[in-house]
Short mmCIF file of C-alpha atoms in Angstrom, two decimals:
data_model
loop_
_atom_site.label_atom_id
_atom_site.label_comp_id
_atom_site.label_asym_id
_atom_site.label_seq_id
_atom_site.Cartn_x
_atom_site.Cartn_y
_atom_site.Cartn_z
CA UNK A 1 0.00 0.00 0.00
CA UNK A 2 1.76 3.24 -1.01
CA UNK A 3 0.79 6.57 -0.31
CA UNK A 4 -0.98 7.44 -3.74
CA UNK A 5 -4.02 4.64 -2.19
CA UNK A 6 -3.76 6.71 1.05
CA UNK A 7 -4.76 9.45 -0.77
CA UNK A 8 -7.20 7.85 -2.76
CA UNK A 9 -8.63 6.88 0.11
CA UNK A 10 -8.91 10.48 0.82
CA UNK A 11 -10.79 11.12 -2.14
CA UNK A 12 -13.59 7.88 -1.29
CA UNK A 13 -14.25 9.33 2.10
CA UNK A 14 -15.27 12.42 -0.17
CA UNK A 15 -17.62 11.11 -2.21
CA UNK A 16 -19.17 9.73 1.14
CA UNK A 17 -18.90 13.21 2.34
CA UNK A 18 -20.80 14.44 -0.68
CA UNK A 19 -23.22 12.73 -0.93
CA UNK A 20 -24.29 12.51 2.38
CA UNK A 21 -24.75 16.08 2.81
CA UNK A 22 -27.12 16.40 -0.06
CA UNK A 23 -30.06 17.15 2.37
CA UNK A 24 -28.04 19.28 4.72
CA UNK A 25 -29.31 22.81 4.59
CA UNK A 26 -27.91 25.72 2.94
CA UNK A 27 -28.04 28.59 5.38
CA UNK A 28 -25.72 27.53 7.90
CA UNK A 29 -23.96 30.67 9.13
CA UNK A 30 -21.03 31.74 11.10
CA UNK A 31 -20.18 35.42 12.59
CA UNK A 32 -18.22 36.21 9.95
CA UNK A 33 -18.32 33.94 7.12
CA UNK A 34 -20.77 31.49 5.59
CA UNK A 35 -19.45 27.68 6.82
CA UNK A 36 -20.60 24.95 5.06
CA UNK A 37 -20.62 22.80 7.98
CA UNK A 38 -23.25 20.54 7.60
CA UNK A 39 -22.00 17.66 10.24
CA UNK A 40 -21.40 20.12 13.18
CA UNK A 41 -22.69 17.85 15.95
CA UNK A 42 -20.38 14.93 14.69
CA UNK A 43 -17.48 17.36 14.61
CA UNK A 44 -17.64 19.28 17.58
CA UNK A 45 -17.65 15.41 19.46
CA UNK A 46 -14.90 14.47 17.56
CA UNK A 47 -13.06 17.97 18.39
CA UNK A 48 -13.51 17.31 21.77
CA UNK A 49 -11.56 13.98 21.05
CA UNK A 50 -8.90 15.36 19.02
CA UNK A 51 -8.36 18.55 21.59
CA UNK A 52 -9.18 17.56 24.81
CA UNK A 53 -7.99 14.13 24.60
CA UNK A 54 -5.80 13.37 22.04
CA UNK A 55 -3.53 16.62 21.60
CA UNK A 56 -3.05 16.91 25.46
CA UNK A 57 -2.09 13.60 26.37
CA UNK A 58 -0.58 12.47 23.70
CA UNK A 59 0.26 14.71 20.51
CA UNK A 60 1.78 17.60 22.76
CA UNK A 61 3.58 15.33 24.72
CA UNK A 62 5.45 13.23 22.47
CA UNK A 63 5.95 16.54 19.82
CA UNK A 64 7.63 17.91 23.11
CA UNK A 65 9.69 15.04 23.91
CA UNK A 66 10.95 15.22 20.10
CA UNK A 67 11.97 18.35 19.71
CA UNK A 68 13.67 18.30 23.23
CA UNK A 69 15.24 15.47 23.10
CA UNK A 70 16.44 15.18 18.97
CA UNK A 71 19.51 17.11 18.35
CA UNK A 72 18.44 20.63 16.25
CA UNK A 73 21.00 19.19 13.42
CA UNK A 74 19.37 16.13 12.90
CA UNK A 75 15.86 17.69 13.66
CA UNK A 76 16.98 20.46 11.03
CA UNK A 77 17.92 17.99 8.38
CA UNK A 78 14.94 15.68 8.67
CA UNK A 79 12.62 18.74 8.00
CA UNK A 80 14.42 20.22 5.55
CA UNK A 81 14.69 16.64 3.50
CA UNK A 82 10.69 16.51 3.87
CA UNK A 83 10.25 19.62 2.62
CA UNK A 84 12.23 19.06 -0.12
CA UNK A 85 9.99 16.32 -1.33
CA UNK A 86 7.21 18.69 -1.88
CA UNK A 87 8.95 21.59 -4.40
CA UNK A 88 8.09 19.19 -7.79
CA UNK A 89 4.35 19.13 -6.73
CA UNK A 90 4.47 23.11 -4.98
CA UNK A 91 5.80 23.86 -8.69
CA UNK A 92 3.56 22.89 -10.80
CA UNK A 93 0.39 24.12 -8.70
CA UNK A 94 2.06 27.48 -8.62
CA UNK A 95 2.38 27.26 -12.63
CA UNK A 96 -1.78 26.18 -12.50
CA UNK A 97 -2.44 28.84 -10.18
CA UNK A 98 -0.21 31.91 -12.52
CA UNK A 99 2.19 32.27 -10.06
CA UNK A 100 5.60 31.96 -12.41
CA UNK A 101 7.58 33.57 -10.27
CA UNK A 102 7.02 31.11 -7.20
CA UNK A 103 6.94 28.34 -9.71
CA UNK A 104 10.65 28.72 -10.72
CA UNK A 105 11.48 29.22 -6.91
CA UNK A 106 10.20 26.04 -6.00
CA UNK A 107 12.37 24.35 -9.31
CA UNK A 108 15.23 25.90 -8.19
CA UNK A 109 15.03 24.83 -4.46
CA UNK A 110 14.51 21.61 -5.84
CA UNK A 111 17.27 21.09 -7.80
CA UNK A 112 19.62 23.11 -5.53
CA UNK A 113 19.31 21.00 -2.29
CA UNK A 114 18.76 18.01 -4.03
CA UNK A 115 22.26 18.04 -5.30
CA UNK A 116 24.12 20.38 -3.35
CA UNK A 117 22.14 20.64 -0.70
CA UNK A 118 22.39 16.34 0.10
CA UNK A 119 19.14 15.18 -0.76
CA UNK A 120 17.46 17.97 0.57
CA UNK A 121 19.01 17.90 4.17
CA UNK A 122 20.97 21.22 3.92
CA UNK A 123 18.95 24.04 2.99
CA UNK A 124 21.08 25.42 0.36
CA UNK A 125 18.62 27.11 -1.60
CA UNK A 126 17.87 29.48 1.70
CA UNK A 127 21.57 30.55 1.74
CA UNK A 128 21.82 31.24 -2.10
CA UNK A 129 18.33 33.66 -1.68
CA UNK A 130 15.76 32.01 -3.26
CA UNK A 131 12.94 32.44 -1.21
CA UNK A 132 10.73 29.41 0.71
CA UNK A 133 7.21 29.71 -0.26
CA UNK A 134 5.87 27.17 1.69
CA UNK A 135 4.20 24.00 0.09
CA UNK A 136 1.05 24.66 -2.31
CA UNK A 137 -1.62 21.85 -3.03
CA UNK A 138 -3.35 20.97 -5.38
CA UNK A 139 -6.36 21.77 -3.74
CA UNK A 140 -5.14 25.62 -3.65
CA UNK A 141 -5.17 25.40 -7.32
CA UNK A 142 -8.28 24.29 -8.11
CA UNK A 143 -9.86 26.74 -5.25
CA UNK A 144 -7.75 29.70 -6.84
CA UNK A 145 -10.74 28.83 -9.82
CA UNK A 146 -13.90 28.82 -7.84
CA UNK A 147 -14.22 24.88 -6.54
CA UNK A 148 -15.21 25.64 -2.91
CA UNK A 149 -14.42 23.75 0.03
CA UNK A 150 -17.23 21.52 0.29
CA UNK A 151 -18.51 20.27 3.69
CA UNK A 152 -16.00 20.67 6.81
CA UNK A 153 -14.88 18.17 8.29
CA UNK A 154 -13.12 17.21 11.90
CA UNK A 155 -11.76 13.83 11.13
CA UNK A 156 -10.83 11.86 14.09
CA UNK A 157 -7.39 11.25 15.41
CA UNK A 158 -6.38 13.44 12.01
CA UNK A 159 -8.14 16.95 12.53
CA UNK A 160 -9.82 19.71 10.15
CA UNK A 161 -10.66 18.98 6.47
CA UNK A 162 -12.40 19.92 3.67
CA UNK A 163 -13.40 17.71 0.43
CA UNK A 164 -11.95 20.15 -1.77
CA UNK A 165 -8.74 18.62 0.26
CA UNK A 166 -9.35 15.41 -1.58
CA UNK A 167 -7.76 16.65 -5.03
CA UNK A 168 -4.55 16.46 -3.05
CA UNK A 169 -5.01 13.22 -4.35
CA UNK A 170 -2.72 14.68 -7.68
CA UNK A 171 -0.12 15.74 -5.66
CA UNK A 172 1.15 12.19 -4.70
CA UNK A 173 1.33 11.35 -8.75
CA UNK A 174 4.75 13.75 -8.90
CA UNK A 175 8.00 12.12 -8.08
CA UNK A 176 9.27 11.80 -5.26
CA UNK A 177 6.19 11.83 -3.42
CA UNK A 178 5.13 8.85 -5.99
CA UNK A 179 8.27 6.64 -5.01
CA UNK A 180 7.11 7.36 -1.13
CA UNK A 181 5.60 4.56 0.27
CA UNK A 182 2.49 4.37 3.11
CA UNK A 183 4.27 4.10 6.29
CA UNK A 184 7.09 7.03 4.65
CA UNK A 185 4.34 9.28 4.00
CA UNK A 186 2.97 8.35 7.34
CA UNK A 187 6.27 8.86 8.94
CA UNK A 188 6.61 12.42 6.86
CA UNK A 189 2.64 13.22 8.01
CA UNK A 190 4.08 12.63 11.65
CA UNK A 191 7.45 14.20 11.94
CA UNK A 192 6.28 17.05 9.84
CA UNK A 193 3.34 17.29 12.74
CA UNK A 194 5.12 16.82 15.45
CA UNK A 195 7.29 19.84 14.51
CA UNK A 196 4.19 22.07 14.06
CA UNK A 197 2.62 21.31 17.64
CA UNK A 198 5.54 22.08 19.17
CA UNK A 199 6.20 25.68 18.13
CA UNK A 200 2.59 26.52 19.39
CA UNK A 201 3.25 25.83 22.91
CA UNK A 202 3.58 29.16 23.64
CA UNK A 203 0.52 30.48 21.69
CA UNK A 204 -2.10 27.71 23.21
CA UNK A 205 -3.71 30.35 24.82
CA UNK A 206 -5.51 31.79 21.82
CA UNK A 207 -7.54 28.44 22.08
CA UNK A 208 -7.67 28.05 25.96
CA UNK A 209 -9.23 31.66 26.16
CA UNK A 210 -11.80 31.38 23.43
CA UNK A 211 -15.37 30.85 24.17
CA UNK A 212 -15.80 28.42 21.61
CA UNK A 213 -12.44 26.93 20.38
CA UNK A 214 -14.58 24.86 17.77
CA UNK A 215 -15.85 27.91 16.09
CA UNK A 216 -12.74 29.67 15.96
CA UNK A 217 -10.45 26.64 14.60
CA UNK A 218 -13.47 25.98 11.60
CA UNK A 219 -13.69 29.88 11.14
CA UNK A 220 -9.84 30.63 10.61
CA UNK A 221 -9.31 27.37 8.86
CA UNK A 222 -11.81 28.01 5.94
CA UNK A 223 -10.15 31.15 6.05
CA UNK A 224 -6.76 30.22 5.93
CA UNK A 225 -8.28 27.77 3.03
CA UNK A 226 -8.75 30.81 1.22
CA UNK A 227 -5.84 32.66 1.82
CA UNK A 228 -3.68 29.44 0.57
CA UNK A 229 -5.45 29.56 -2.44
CA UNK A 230 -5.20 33.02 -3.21
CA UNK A 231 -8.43 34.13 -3.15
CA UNK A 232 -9.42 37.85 -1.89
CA UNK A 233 -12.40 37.98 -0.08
CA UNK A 234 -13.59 41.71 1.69
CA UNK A 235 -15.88 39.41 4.14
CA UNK A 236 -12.67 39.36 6.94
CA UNK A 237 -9.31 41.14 8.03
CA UNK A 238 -6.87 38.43 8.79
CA UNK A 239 -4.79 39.61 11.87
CA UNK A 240 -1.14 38.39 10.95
CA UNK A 241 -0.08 36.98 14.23
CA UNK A 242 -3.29 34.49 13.97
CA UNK A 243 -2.46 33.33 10.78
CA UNK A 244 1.03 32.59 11.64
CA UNK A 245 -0.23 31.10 14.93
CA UNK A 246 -3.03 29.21 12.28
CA UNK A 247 -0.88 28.39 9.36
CA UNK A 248 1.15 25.76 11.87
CA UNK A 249 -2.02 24.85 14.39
CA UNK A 250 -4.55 23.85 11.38
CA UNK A 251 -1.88 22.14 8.91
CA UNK A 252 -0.59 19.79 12.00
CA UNK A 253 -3.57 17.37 11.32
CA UNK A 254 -3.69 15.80 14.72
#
């Protein structure tokens, strides 16, 4: 089993998804955004899962124990190797989405610390200037064009997601993500999360001190949705310091 079926898998659950929220009504509102959030009572039970048992007692705890205990060298390379892995796909949804500019960034980095850089453990491309863009899906692309996000979803043990999410599904079809096999990609999926938990330690209290945590997390992730796939919207002002708190805490995937 390799990780283009884990994917694929992905893209079954949202058919189930789909079709099951054929009845689901159409004016479900938030304070500042429309959510299509048709399976709220199933999500907020499985929120309380993910955050009140499963990030507290055992996702914070062992991302801790990593990052304490793993050397920053070794902690450093791993990352920067992952990363690495995702500049073919990042490319070519950039070049879908317009953006040729970030597109030849992303073949650059590739190349660069691929060869020079060791396989992608030293971040060459950093040092020479060429900007990190972060990783784009292909889910950003299409929702750059108008698919929306279809129903939201908290998954259990895994955390938000939307079916648009399921055309990530093209993503895994690039090399080298198409030579990674299912428990690689699941031990990418982990490290990768492991280092996003722990540099919110010291922002948890956006969460702790919200009324409704659920809200918030759905609100800012549809949003953050959005702002990955480049798409202005006049409907909210995106304070900076909660996306950057955001763009870690709601790409973790519990």
């Amino acid at each position: 089993m390799d990780l283009n079926r884990v994917l694929i898998i992905k893209l079954a659950l949202a058919s189930v998804l789909l079709t099951g929220c054929a009845s689901a009504p159409e004016d479900t509102t938030v304070e500042n955004n429309q959510a299509n959030d048709p399976f709220e009572g199933f999500n907020r039970a499985m929120w309380e899962i993910n955050y009140d048992y499963l990030d507290p007692y055992l996702v914070r705890p062992v991302s801790l124990a990593y990052v304490n205990y793993i050397p920053s060298p070794i902690r450093s390379g791993v990352a920067n190797f992952l990363s690495n892995l995702d500049e073919p796909s990042s490319m070519v949804n950039n070049l879908v989405m317009g953006n040729g500019g970030k597109a030849l960034d992303h073949f650059n980095r590739f190349w660069l610390n691929s060869t020079f850089g060791l396989l992608g453990l030293i971040d060459i491309a950093s040092e020479a200037g060429i900007t990190n863009h972060g990783d784009k899906a292909f889910s950003d692309a299409v929702g750059h064009y108008g698919v929306g996000d279809g129903p939201y979803v908290m998954v259990p043990a895994y955390g938000p997601w939307t079916v648009r999410e399921a055309t990530d599904v093209v993503d895994g079809f690039y090399a080298p993500l198409s030579y990674v096999s299912f428990w690689a990609g699941l031990g990418k999926w982990a490290l990768e999360g492991m280092e996003s938990r722990a540099r919110l330690v010291s922002q948890e209290s956006m969460l702790h001190n919200s009324p409704d945590p659920y809200s918030l997390t759905r609100d800012v992730y549809l949003q953050h949705q959005d702002y990955r796939a480049e798409i202005e919207s006049d409907d909210y002002d995106e304070d900076e310091d909660e996306e950057d708190f955001f763009d870690d805490y709601l790409d973790e995937d519990f």
